Coordinates of C-alpha atoms and ligand atoms in Angstrom, one line a residue:
Chain A
M139 CA -68.5 -10.2 -87.0
S140 CA -67.1 -8.7 -83.8
D141 CA -67.5 -5.0 -83.2
M142 CA -64.0 -4.9 -81.8
I143 CA -61.2 -3.5 -83.9
Y144 CA -58.6 -4.8 -81.6
E145 CA -58.6 -7.4 -78.8
I146 CA -55.1 -7.7 -77.2
R147 CA -54.4 -10.3 -74.5
D148 CA -51.2 -10.7 -72.4
L149 CA -49.1 -9.1 -75.1
R150 CA -45.4 -9.5 -74.4
L151 CA -42.4 -8.2 -76.5
S152 CA -38.7 -8.0 -75.7
F153 CA -35.6 -6.6 -77.3
P154 CA -32.1 -8.0 -77.2
D155 CA -30.1 -5.9 -74.6
M156 CA -26.9 -5.3 -76.6
A157 CA -25.3 -3.4 -73.7
H158 CA -25.2 -6.7 -71.7
K159 CA -24.3 -9.1 -74.5
P160 CA -21.6 -11.5 -73.5
L161 CA -18.7 -11.9 -75.9
F162 CA -20.0 -15.3 -77.1
G163 CA -23.7 -16.3 -77.3
A164 CA -26.9 -14.4 -77.4
A165 CA -27.6 -11.1 -75.7
P166 CA -30.1 -11.2 -72.7
R167 CA -33.5 -9.9 -73.6
V168 CA -35.2 -6.8 -72.0
E169 CA -39.0 -7.1 -71.8
V170 CA -40.5 -3.8 -73.0
L171 CA -44.2 -4.8 -73.1
K172 CA -45.0 -6.9 -70.0
G173 CA -48.2 -8.6 -70.6
L174 CA -50.7 -6.0 -71.9
S175 CA -54.4 -6.7 -72.3
F176 CA -57.1 -4.3 -73.7
D177 CA -59.7 -3.9 -76.3
V178 CA -60.4 -1.2 -78.8
P179 CA -64.0 -1.1 -79.9
K180 CA -65.0 0.2 -83.4
G181 CA -65.2 4.0 -83.5
E182 CA -63.3 4.5 -80.3
V183 CA -60.6 7.2 -80.0
L184 CA -58.1 5.7 -77.6
G185 CA -55.3 7.7 -76.0
I186 CA -52.1 6.0 -75.1
V187 CA -50.0 8.0 -72.7
G188 CA -46.9 7.5 -70.7
G189 CA -43.3 8.8 -70.1
S190 CA -40.7 8.3 -72.7
G191 CA -39.4 4.7 -72.8
S192 CA -42.6 3.5 -71.3
G193 CA -43.3 1.2 -74.4
K194 CA -45.9 3.3 -76.3
S195 CA -44.2 3.2 -79.7
T196 CA -43.3 -0.4 -79.3
L197 CA -47.0 -1.2 -78.5
G198 CA -48.1 0.8 -81.5
R199 CA -45.7 -1.0 -83.8
A200 CA -46.8 -4.4 -82.5
M201 CA -50.5 -3.5 -83.1
I202 CA -49.8 -2.8 -86.8
R203 CA -47.4 -5.7 -86.8
L204 CA -44.2 -3.8 -87.7
L205 CA -42.9 -5.8 -84.8
E206 CA -43.7 -9.4 -83.9
P207 CA -44.7 -10.1 -80.2
D208 CA -43.0 -12.8 -78.2
S209 CA -46.3 -14.0 -76.9
G210 CA -49.9 -13.3 -76.2
T211 CA -52.4 -12.5 -78.9
I212 CA -53.4 -9.6 -81.1
R213 CA -56.8 -9.8 -82.9
F214 CA -57.5 -7.4 -85.5
E215 CA -61.1 -7.2 -86.6
G216 CA -61.4 -10.8 -85.3
T217 CA -58.3 -12.1 -87.0
D218 CA -55.4 -13.3 -85.0
I219 CA -52.5 -11.4 -86.5
T220 CA -50.0 -12.1 -83.6
H221 CA -47.5 -14.2 -85.7
A222 CA -49.1 -13.7 -89.2
E223 CA -46.7 -13.8 -92.2
E224 CA -46.2 -10.7 -94.3
S225 CA -48.2 -12.2 -97.1
A226 CA -51.1 -12.7 -94.8
L227 CA -50.8 -9.1 -93.4
R228 CA -50.6 -7.5 -96.8
P229 CA -54.3 -7.4 -97.4
L230 CA -54.8 -6.0 -93.9
R231 CA -52.3 -3.3 -94.2
R232 CA -54.7 -1.1 -96.2
K233 CA -57.0 -1.4 -93.0
F234 CA -54.5 -0.1 -90.5
Q235 CA -52.2 2.9 -91.1
M236 CA -49.7 4.6 -89.0
I237 CA -48.7 8.4 -88.8
F238 CA -45.3 8.9 -87.4
Q239 CA -44.0 11.5 -84.9
D240 CA -41.4 13.3 -87.0
P241 CA -42.9 14.2 -90.3
M242 CA -39.6 15.4 -91.8
S243 CA -37.8 12.0 -91.3
S244 CA -41.0 9.9 -92.2
L245 CA -41.6 11.8 -95.4
N246 CA -39.2 11.1 -98.2
P247 CA -37.5 14.6 -98.9
R248 CA -36.9 13.9 -102.5
R249 CA -40.5 13.1 -103.3
R250 CA -43.3 15.5 -103.9
V251 CA -46.3 15.4 -101.7
A252 CA -48.3 13.6 -104.4
G253 CA -45.8 10.7 -104.5
I254 CA -45.6 10.5 -100.7
I255 CA -49.4 10.2 -100.4
A256 CA -49.6 7.8 -103.4
G257 CA -47.0 5.4 -101.9
P258 CA -49.2 3.2 -99.9
L259 CA -51.9 3.4 -102.6
R260 CA -49.5 1.9 -105.2
L261 CA -48.5 -0.8 -102.8
Q262 CA -52.1 -1.9 -102.5
G263 CA -52.5 -1.8 -106.3
V264 CA -54.8 1.1 -106.5
Q265 CA -55.1 2.3 -110.2
D266 CA -56.2 5.9 -110.2
T267 CA -53.8 7.2 -107.5
Q268 CA -54.1 10.7 -108.9
S269 CA -57.7 11.2 -107.8
C270 CA -57.1 9.6 -104.5
V271 CA -54.3 12.0 -103.8
L272 CA -56.4 15.0 -104.5
E273 CA -59.3 13.7 -102.4
A274 CA -56.9 13.1 -99.6
L275 CA -55.5 16.5 -99.8
D276 CA -59.1 17.9 -99.7
M277 CA -59.8 15.8 -96.6
V278 CA -56.9 17.3 -94.6
G279 CA -57.6 20.8 -95.8
L280 CA -54.5 21.3 -97.8
P281 CA -54.9 23.1 -101.2
R282 CA -54.6 20.7 -104.2
S283 CA -51.6 22.7 -105.5
F284 CA -49.6 21.2 -102.5
A285 CA -49.4 17.9 -104.5
R286 CA -46.4 19.4 -106.3
R287 CA -44.5 20.6 -103.3
Y288 CA -41.6 18.9 -101.5
P289 CA -41.7 18.3 -97.7
H290 CA -39.0 21.1 -97.0
E291 CA -41.4 23.6 -98.5
L292 CA -44.0 23.0 -95.8
S293 CA -44.4 24.1 -92.2
G294 CA -44.5 21.5 -89.4
G295 CA -48.2 21.6 -89.2
Q296 CA -48.5 21.1 -93.0
R297 CA -46.2 18.2 -93.1
Q298 CA -48.3 16.5 -90.4
R299 CA -51.4 17.0 -92.6
V300 CA -49.5 15.3 -95.5
G301 CA -48.8 12.4 -93.0
I302 CA -52.5 12.3 -92.3
A303 CA -53.5 12.5 -95.9
R304 CA -51.2 9.6 -96.7
A305 CA -52.8 7.6 -93.8
V306 CA -56.5 8.4 -94.8
A307 CA -56.0 8.0 -98.5
L308 CA -56.5 4.2 -98.3
R309 CA -59.7 4.7 -96.3
P310 CA -58.4 2.5 -93.4
D311 CA -60.5 1.2 -90.5
F312 CA -57.9 2.1 -88.0
I313 CA -55.2 4.8 -87.7
L314 CA -52.4 4.8 -85.2
A315 CA -50.9 8.3 -84.6
D316 CA -47.6 8.3 -82.7
E317 CA -46.8 11.6 -81.0
I318 CA -47.9 13.6 -84.1
V319 CA -48.3 16.9 -82.5
S320 CA -45.4 16.8 -79.9
G321 CA -43.1 18.9 -82.1
L322 CA -45.7 21.5 -83.1
D323 CA -46.6 24.9 -81.8
V324 CA -49.8 25.1 -79.7
S325 CA -51.8 26.7 -82.5
S326 CA -50.8 24.0 -85.1
Q327 CA -51.4 21.3 -82.4
A328 CA -54.9 22.7 -82.1
Q329 CA -55.5 22.5 -85.8
V330 CA -54.1 19.0 -86.3
L331 CA -56.2 17.8 -83.3
N332 CA -59.4 19.4 -84.8
L333 CA -58.7 17.9 -88.1
L334 CA -58.3 14.4 -86.5
E335 CA -61.6 14.9 -84.6
Q336 CA -63.3 15.8 -87.8
L337 CA -61.9 12.8 -89.8
V338 CA -62.9 10.4 -87.1
K339 CA -66.4 11.7 -87.4
D340 CA -66.6 11.9 -91.2
L341 CA -64.9 8.6 -92.0
G342 CA -66.0 6.5 -89.0
L343 CA -62.4 5.9 -88.2
T344 CA -61.0 4.1 -85.0
L345 CA -58.0 6.0 -83.8
A346 CA -55.3 5.4 -81.3
F347 CA -53.4 8.5 -80.4
I348 CA -50.0 8.0 -78.7
S349 CA -48.8 11.0 -76.7
H350 CA -46.5 11.7 -73.8
D351 CA -48.7 14.7 -72.9
L352 CA -52.0 14.0 -71.2
S353 CA -53.2 17.6 -71.6
V354 CA -53.5 17.6 -75.4
I355 CA -55.8 14.6 -75.6
R356 CA -58.6 15.4 -73.2
R357 CA -60.9 16.5 -75.9
L358 CA -60.0 14.1 -78.6
C359 CA -60.0 10.8 -76.7
S360 CA -62.9 8.8 -75.3
R361 CA -60.7 6.3 -73.3
I362 CA -57.2 6.6 -72.1
I363 CA -54.5 4.0 -71.4
V364 CA -51.7 5.1 -69.2
M365 CA -48.4 3.2 -69.5
H366 CA -45.5 3.1 -67.2
R367 CA -42.5 0.8 -67.7
G368 CA -44.0 -1.5 -70.0
E369 CA -47.3 -2.0 -68.1
I370 CA -50.8 -0.5 -68.3
V371 CA -51.3 1.2 -64.9
E372 CA -54.7 2.7 -65.8
N373 CA -57.4 2.0 -68.6
A374 CA -60.3 4.2 -68.1
P375 CA -62.8 6.6 -69.8
T376 CA -61.2 10.0 -70.3
V377 CA -63.3 11.8 -67.7
Q378 CA -62.3 9.4 -65.0
V379 CA -58.6 9.6 -65.8
F380 CA -58.7 13.4 -65.3
D381 CA -61.3 13.7 -62.6
A382 CA -60.6 10.5 -60.5
P383 CA -57.3 8.9 -61.5
Q384 CA -56.8 5.6 -59.9
A385 CA -53.1 5.1 -60.4
D386 CA -50.3 7.0 -58.6
Y387 CA -48.4 7.4 -61.9
T388 CA -51.5 8.9 -63.5
R389 CA -51.8 11.4 -60.7
E390 CA -48.1 12.2 -61.0
L391 CA -48.5 12.9 -64.7
L392 CA -51.4 15.2 -64.2
Q393 CA -49.7 17.1 -61.4
S394 CA -46.7 17.6 -63.5
I395 CA -48.6 19.4 -66.2
P396 CA -47.8 23.1 -66.1
L397 CA -51.2 24.9 -66.6
P398 CA -51.0 28.4 -67.9
D399 CA -52.0 29.8 -64.6
P400 CA -49.7 31.5 -62.1
D401 CA -51.8 30.4 -59.2
Q402 CA -51.7 26.7 -59.9
V403 CA -50.1 24.8 -57.1
W404 CA -47.4 23.0 -58.8
A405 CA -45.6 21.4 -55.8
Chain B
M550 CA -30.1 49.8 -65.3
S551 CA -30.8 46.0 -66.1
F552 CA -28.0 43.6 -66.4
L553 CA -29.1 42.8 -70.0
D554 CA -30.4 45.5 -72.2
V555 CA -31.2 44.8 -75.9
E556 CA -32.2 48.0 -77.6
N557 CA -33.9 48.3 -81.1
L558 CA -32.1 45.1 -82.4
T559 CA -32.9 44.5 -86.1
L560 CA -31.5 41.5 -87.9
R561 CA -31.9 40.4 -91.4
I562 CA -30.8 37.6 -93.7
V563 CA -27.9 39.1 -95.5
R564 CA -29.5 41.2 -98.3
G565 CA -32.8 39.4 -97.5
P566 CA -35.8 39.9 -95.2
R567 CA -35.8 41.0 -91.6
I568 CA -35.6 38.4 -88.9
L569 CA -35.9 40.7 -85.9
R570 CA -37.6 44.0 -86.0
A571 CA -36.3 46.6 -83.5
V572 CA -36.5 44.3 -80.6
S573 CA -35.9 45.8 -77.1
L574 CA -35.9 43.8 -73.9
S575 CA -34.2 43.7 -70.7
V576 CA -33.5 41.3 -67.9
D577 CA -32.4 42.4 -64.4
Q578 CA -30.1 40.5 -62.1
G579 CA -32.3 37.8 -60.4
E580 CA -35.1 38.2 -62.8
V581 CA -36.5 35.4 -65.0
R582 CA -38.0 36.8 -68.2
G583 CA -39.9 34.6 -70.6
L584 CA -39.4 34.9 -74.4
V585 CA -42.4 33.5 -76.1
G586 CA -43.5 32.9 -79.7
E587 CA -44.4 30.4 -82.3
S588 CA -41.5 28.6 -84.1
G589 CA -39.8 30.8 -86.5
A590 CA -40.7 34.0 -84.6
G591 CA -37.0 34.8 -83.9
K592 CA -36.6 33.6 -80.3
S593 CA -33.4 31.7 -80.8
M594 CA -31.9 34.6 -82.9
I595 CA -32.2 36.9 -80.0
G596 CA -30.2 34.5 -77.8
K597 CA -27.6 34.0 -80.6
A598 CA -27.3 37.7 -81.0
I599 CA -26.5 38.1 -77.3
L600 CA -24.1 35.2 -77.4
G601 CA -22.4 36.4 -80.5
T602 CA -23.1 33.2 -82.4
L603 CA -25.3 34.4 -85.2
P604 CA -25.1 32.2 -88.3
R605 CA -23.1 33.8 -91.1
A606 CA -26.3 34.2 -93.2
I607 CA -27.7 36.7 -90.7
E608 CA -26.5 40.3 -90.2
V609 CA -27.1 43.0 -87.6
V610 CA -28.8 46.0 -89.3
S611 CA -29.0 48.2 -86.2
G612 CA -29.3 48.1 -82.4
R613 CA -27.4 47.7 -79.3
I614 CA -26.8 45.0 -76.7
R615 CA -25.5 46.0 -73.3
L616 CA -24.2 43.7 -70.6
D617 CA -24.0 45.3 -67.3
G618 CA -24.1 48.7 -68.9
T619 CA -21.3 48.0 -71.4
D620 CA -22.2 48.3 -75.1
L621 CA -20.8 45.1 -76.6
Q622 CA -20.2 47.0 -79.9
T623 CA -17.7 49.3 -78.4
L624 CA -15.4 46.3 -77.4
S625 CA -12.8 44.6 -79.6
A626 CA -13.9 41.2 -81.0
R627 CA -11.5 39.6 -78.6
E628 CA -12.7 41.5 -75.5
R629 CA -16.3 41.0 -76.5
R630 CA -15.8 37.2 -76.7
R631 CA -14.1 37.2 -73.3
Q632 CA -16.9 39.3 -71.6
I633 CA -19.6 37.2 -73.1
G634 CA -17.8 34.0 -72.2
A635 CA -17.3 35.1 -68.6
Q636 CA -20.8 36.5 -68.1
V637 CA -23.2 34.6 -70.2
A638 CA -24.0 30.9 -70.6
L639 CA -26.5 28.9 -72.7
I640 CA -28.7 26.0 -71.7
P641 CA -29.7 24.6 -75.1
Q642 CA -32.8 22.7 -76.2
D643 CA -31.4 19.4 -77.3
P644 CA -28.8 18.1 -74.8
L645 CA -27.8 15.3 -77.0
T646 CA -26.6 17.5 -79.9
A647 CA -25.1 20.0 -77.5
L648 CA -22.8 17.4 -76.0
N649 CA -20.0 15.9 -78.1
P650 CA -21.0 12.3 -78.4
V651 CA -17.5 10.8 -78.6
R652 CA -16.2 12.6 -75.5
R653 CA -16.7 11.9 -71.9
V654 CA -19.1 14.3 -70.0
G655 CA -16.4 15.6 -67.5
P656 CA -14.0 17.5 -69.8
Q657 CA -17.0 19.0 -71.6
I658 CA -17.9 20.7 -68.4
T659 CA -14.3 21.6 -67.1
N660 CA -12.9 22.8 -70.5
R661 CA -15.2 25.9 -70.3
L662 CA -13.7 26.8 -67.0
V663 CA -10.1 26.1 -68.1
D664 CA -10.4 27.8 -71.6
I665 CA -12.6 30.7 -70.9
L666 CA -11.8 31.5 -67.3
G667 CA -8.3 30.2 -67.1
W668 CA -9.0 28.0 -64.1
S669 CA -6.6 25.2 -63.2
K670 CA -7.6 21.7 -64.3
D671 CA -7.9 20.6 -60.5
N672 CA -10.0 23.6 -59.6
A673 CA -12.3 23.0 -62.6
Q674 CA -12.6 19.3 -61.7
A675 CA -13.6 20.0 -58.2
R676 CA -16.0 22.8 -59.2
A677 CA -17.7 20.4 -61.8
L678 CA -18.1 17.6 -59.1
E679 CA -19.6 20.1 -56.8
L680 CA -22.0 21.4 -59.4
L681 CA -23.2 17.9 -60.5
D682 CA -24.0 17.3 -56.9
E683 CA -25.9 20.6 -56.8
V684 CA -28.0 19.4 -59.8
H685 CA -28.7 16.2 -57.9
I686 CA -26.8 13.8 -60.0
P687 CA -25.9 10.7 -58.0
D688 CA -22.4 9.5 -58.1
P689 CA -21.0 12.6 -59.9
A690 CA -17.5 11.1 -60.4
R691 CA -18.8 8.1 -62.3
V692 CA -21.2 10.5 -64.5
M693 CA -18.0 12.7 -65.3
R694 CA -16.4 9.5 -66.9
A695 CA -19.7 8.7 -68.8
Y696 CA -20.3 9.3 -72.6
P697 CA -23.5 11.3 -73.2
H698 CA -25.4 8.4 -74.8
E699 CA -25.0 6.4 -71.5
L700 CA -27.2 8.9 -69.8
S701 CA -31.0 9.6 -69.9
G702 CA -32.4 12.8 -71.6
G703 CA -33.1 14.2 -68.1
M704 CA -29.6 13.5 -66.8
R705 CA -28.0 15.1 -69.9
Q706 CA -30.1 18.2 -69.3
R707 CA -29.0 18.3 -65.7
I708 CA -25.3 18.2 -66.9
L709 CA -25.8 21.1 -69.3
I710 CA -27.5 23.0 -66.4
A711 CA -24.5 22.4 -64.3
S712 CA -22.2 23.3 -67.1
A713 CA -24.1 26.5 -67.7
F714 CA -23.9 27.6 -64.0
A715 CA -20.3 26.4 -63.6
A716 CA -18.6 29.6 -64.3
E717 CA -21.0 31.7 -62.2
P718 CA -22.5 33.6 -65.2
K719 CA -24.5 36.7 -64.6
L720 CA -26.9 35.8 -67.4
I721 CA -28.2 32.5 -68.6
I722 CA -30.2 32.1 -71.9
A723 CA -32.2 28.9 -71.7
D724 CA -33.4 28.1 -75.2
E725 CA -36.4 25.7 -74.8
P726 CA -34.5 23.6 -72.4
T727 CA -37.3 21.1 -71.5
T728 CA -39.2 20.8 -74.9
A729 CA -37.7 17.4 -75.5
L730 CA -38.6 16.1 -72.0
D731 CA -41.5 14.3 -70.5
V732 CA -43.7 16.3 -68.1
T733 CA -42.5 14.6 -65.0
V734 CA -38.8 15.2 -65.9
Q735 CA -39.7 18.7 -67.2
K736 CA -41.0 19.6 -63.8
Q737 CA -37.9 18.4 -62.1
I738 CA -35.7 20.2 -64.6
L739 CA -37.7 23.5 -64.3
R740 CA -37.5 23.4 -60.5
L741 CA -33.8 22.9 -60.7
I742 CA -33.2 25.8 -63.1
K743 CA -35.4 28.1 -60.9
N744 CA -33.7 27.0 -57.7
M745 CA -30.2 27.4 -59.2
Q746 CA -31.2 30.8 -60.7
A747 CA -32.6 32.1 -57.4
K748 CA -29.6 30.8 -55.3
H749 CA -27.0 32.4 -57.7
N750 CA -29.2 35.5 -58.4
T751 CA -28.8 35.0 -62.1
A752 CA -30.6 36.9 -64.8
L753 CA -32.4 34.3 -66.8
L754 CA -33.9 34.7 -70.3
F755 CA -36.1 31.6 -70.8
V756 CA -37.1 30.9 -74.4
T757 CA -40.2 28.8 -74.7
H758 CA -43.3 28.3 -76.8
D759 CA -45.2 27.0 -73.7
L760 CA -47.2 29.6 -71.7
G761 CA -47.8 26.9 -69.0
V762 CA -44.1 26.9 -68.3
V763 CA -43.8 30.6 -68.5
S764 CA -46.6 31.0 -65.7
K765 CA -44.5 28.6 -63.5
I766 CA -41.1 30.3 -63.6
C767 CA -41.1 33.8 -65.2
Q768 CA -41.8 37.1 -63.6
S769 CA -42.0 38.9 -66.9
L770 CA -42.3 38.0 -70.6
S771 CA -41.9 39.3 -74.1
V772 CA -44.2 37.9 -76.8
L773 CA -42.6 37.8 -80.2
Y774 CA -44.3 37.6 -83.6
A775 CA -42.4 37.6 -86.8
G776 CA -39.4 39.1 -85.0
K777 CA -41.3 41.9 -83.4
V778 CA -42.0 42.2 -79.6
I779 CA -45.8 42.6 -79.7
E780 CA -46.2 42.5 -75.9
D781 CA -43.9 43.1 -73.0
T782 CA -45.4 42.7 -69.6
D783 CA -45.2 41.1 -66.2
T784 CA -46.5 37.5 -65.8
R785 CA -49.4 38.2 -63.4
R786 CA -50.8 41.0 -65.5
F787 CA -50.4 38.8 -68.7
F788 CA -52.4 35.9 -67.3
A789 CA -55.1 38.2 -65.8
G790 CA -55.5 39.4 -69.5
P791 CA -56.5 40.8 -71.7
G792 CA -53.4 42.0 -73.4
H793 CA -52.5 41.9 -77.1
A794 CA -55.2 39.9 -79.1
Y795 CA -52.4 37.7 -80.5
S796 CA -51.1 36.8 -77.0
Q797 CA -54.7 36.1 -75.9
A798 CA -55.2 33.8 -78.9
L799 CA -52.0 31.9 -78.0
L800 CA -53.4 31.5 -74.4
H801 CA -56.6 30.0 -75.8
A802 CA -54.6 27.6 -78.0
T803 CA -52.6 26.3 -75.0
P804 CA -53.8 23.0 -73.8
K805 CA -55.6 23.1 -70.3
Y806 CA -56.8 19.8 -69.1
T807 CA -58.7 21.5 -66.4
D808 CA -60.7 23.6 -68.9
P809 CA -61.0 21.7 -72.2
D810 CA -63.5 24.2 -73.7
D811 CA -61.0 27.0 -73.4
S812 CA -58.2 24.9 -74.8
L813 CA -56.5 24.1 -78.2
T814 CA -58.3 26.7 -80.1
P815 CA -56.3 27.5 -83.2
V816 CA -55.3 31.2 -83.5
P817 CA -58.1 32.7 -85.6
Q818 CA -57.3 34.0 -89.1
Q819 CA -58.6 37.5 -88.3
V820 CA -56.1 37.7 -85.3
I821 CA -53.2 36.7 -87.6
D822 CA -54.4 39.1 -90.3
A823 CA -54.4 41.9 -87.7
V824 CA -50.9 41.2 -86.2
E825 CA -49.5 40.7 -89.8
A826 CA -50.9 44.3 -90.6
E827 CA -49.4 45.6 -87.4
V828 CA -46.0 44.2 -88.3
A829 CA -46.3 45.7 -91.9
E830 CA -47.2 49.1 -90.5
F831 CA -44.2 48.8 -88.1
D832 CA -41.9 47.9 -91.0
K833 CA -42.8 51.2 -92.7
G834 CA -41.3 53.1 -89.7
L835 CA -38.2 51.0 -90.0
G836 CA -37.5 52.0 -93.6
A837 CA -36.6 49.8 -96.6
Ligands
ADP1267 N1 -35.4 -1.7 -81.7 C1 -35.2 -1.6 -80.3 N2 -34.1 -2.4 -79.7 C2 -33.9 -2.3 -78.4 N3 -34.6 -1.6 -77.6 C3 -35.6 -0.9 -78.0 C4 -35.9 -0.9 -79.4 N4 -37.0 0.0 -79.5 C5 -37.3 0.5 -78.3 N5 -36.4 -0.1 -77.4 C6 -36.5 0.2 -75.9 O1 -37.8 -0.2 -75.5 C7 -38.3 0.8 -74.5 C8 -39.6 1.4 -75.0 O2 -39.3 2.2 -76.1 P1 -40.5 2.9 -76.8 O3 -41.6 2.0 -77.2 O4 -39.9 3.7 -78.0 O5 -41.1 4.0 -75.7 P2 -41.9 5.2 -75.9 O6 -42.5 5.3 -77.2 O7 -43.0 5.1 -74.8 O8 -41.0 6.4 -75.6 C9 -37.1 1.8 -74.3 O9 -36.4 1.4 -73.2 C10 -36.3 1.7 -75.6 O10 -35.0 2.0 -75.4
ADP1268 N1 -29.0 30.0 -90.6 C1 -30.1 30.7 -91.0 N2 -30.1 31.4 -92.2 C2 -31.1 32.1 -92.6 N3 -32.3 32.2 -91.8 C3 -32.4 31.5 -90.7 C4 -31.3 30.8 -90.2 N4 -31.7 30.2 -89.1 C5 -33.0 30.7 -88.8 N5 -33.3 31.5 -89.8 C6 -34.7 32.1 -89.9 O1 -34.8 33.1 -88.8 C7 -36.0 33.1 -88.3 C8 -36.1 33.1 -86.9 O2 -35.6 31.7 -86.5 P1 -35.4 31.3 -84.9 O3 -34.8 32.4 -84.3 O4 -34.6 30.0 -85.0 O5 -36.9 31.0 -84.5 P2 -37.5 30.4 -83.1 O6 -36.3 30.1 -82.3 O7 -38.4 31.5 -82.6 O8 -38.2 29.2 -83.6 C9 -36.9 32.0 -89.0 O9 -37.7 32.5 -90.0 C10 -35.8 31.1 -89.7 O10 -36.3 30.6 -90.8
MG1269 MG1 -42.3 6.8 -78.8
MG1270 MG1 -35.7 28.3 -81.5

């Protein structure tokens, strides 16, 4: 058994470019992931950062096989899932979960919190969803009474907790979080990040945390991948990315962050 | 006397709870004031009250808004609209929803000049081209003919900035204009707003929840909690601290990659309890 959660080699993925589709025939394709290679060891908290459109979400969706790559390989816990059929993926789906950016549009507004959290449990044929739901609420620090609420009755931070509860309810090995604190106030950001830090410790999770903002992930992540235009321009331990960045683009990202300090040189 | 003077402005949901609590703030010509607070604090409502675009569900209970010394309430509705249109402009948060998706960009800039200021179409067109150039948009004539979705987020925000400055307003309200952008684009846009503001000597009320951004472009700031101004200070003093306990807690919650230990600390419950008590006490003074 390998102690890698993911081994990714020369991953390529393209989309049809509808803007340049000729009247007859197929649209040309735009390559969005241009040959990515990296590993995610068990227990790692990996940050994936980069500007908008750099391919972060596409990479995330390919990793949990919501998208099928053009070429290259994705191994999850030793199994090649690059082109696996949905039937082969189904048993794996309880092991990798995703939390989406916008909690309001990713949570069904007409379902109560209990139903939202139970969704993936039912798909996996879990019998006693009720107790799993309550346990998941406990894990993310929401009162059990929230099971009966609707998403619109919750604050942004609380909705993100529901998203996290839904992801951890199945006790997955791996969670992919896509920009989950980007829309939140700093104080809610801090709470959600602390919660993730705690869950990683308590549940022995492996986590990939996608963000366009380097500054929020320094404490959470042990390693950071910096993406730019579909390529990995830097893959290094967090300390190195902040203290001795190698890529020009990483330096540009760092220098663009406005620190709460009127004396920061921000030229 | 400041260019913008908001005095004891209290708003509430019609027959419901207060949204703003005796808010006072002022912005001088050439000044950039930050308006800071967590989401729901009432930042956008202050901007809407000044622009006269409050939702129907919100009513003014009391207070005064003065532009260049003129109390807006003393004007007829028509004259008020004209004054606001001529003197105040908005840079909104989300450039995509602010621009009409089915119309080309050009008319969306020039119409304001034609309708509100009575310019001729040709003059408006020339001015728009000049401004797009001023906000560093390459090939302005082509961009004028583009539809919003054909442009990047940063480009759309530049267009709204150009549009806001087009009529030489005395006051600009920027409501979280860079929240939806990447840090690298945010930096360019903030610089652009700051340069344009300085060049035109505009008063700028800059709404944001990001104290990092405040420290870069604001001279002064007002911190809002539950519709109440809990601190009104100048930027250097604010960051030298310690001011109001809640503002300090917000500062400790702000991410600082250079100082991860003093970073992303949630606002402690006792600080929230204390500021809630302060607001409740203040409410007694405002009456029922
Ligand atoms: N379903 C799709 N069809 C066509 N192009 C897409 C699709 N999804 C994403 N893209 C394009 O792929 C690029 C990368 O997008 P994305 O992975 O969402 O970037 P990020 O998450 O880093 O902002 C962008 O140029 C985007 O427009
Ligand atoms: N159309 C509306 N009707 C009633 N209440 C509203 C409306 N819009 C906003 N509110 C309320 O007004 C308060 C202040 O909102 P807002 O000014 O948008 O906050 P901010 O901009 O600081 O996030 C919030 O509590 C919000 O729920
Ligand atoms: Mg994305
Ligand atoms: Mg707002």
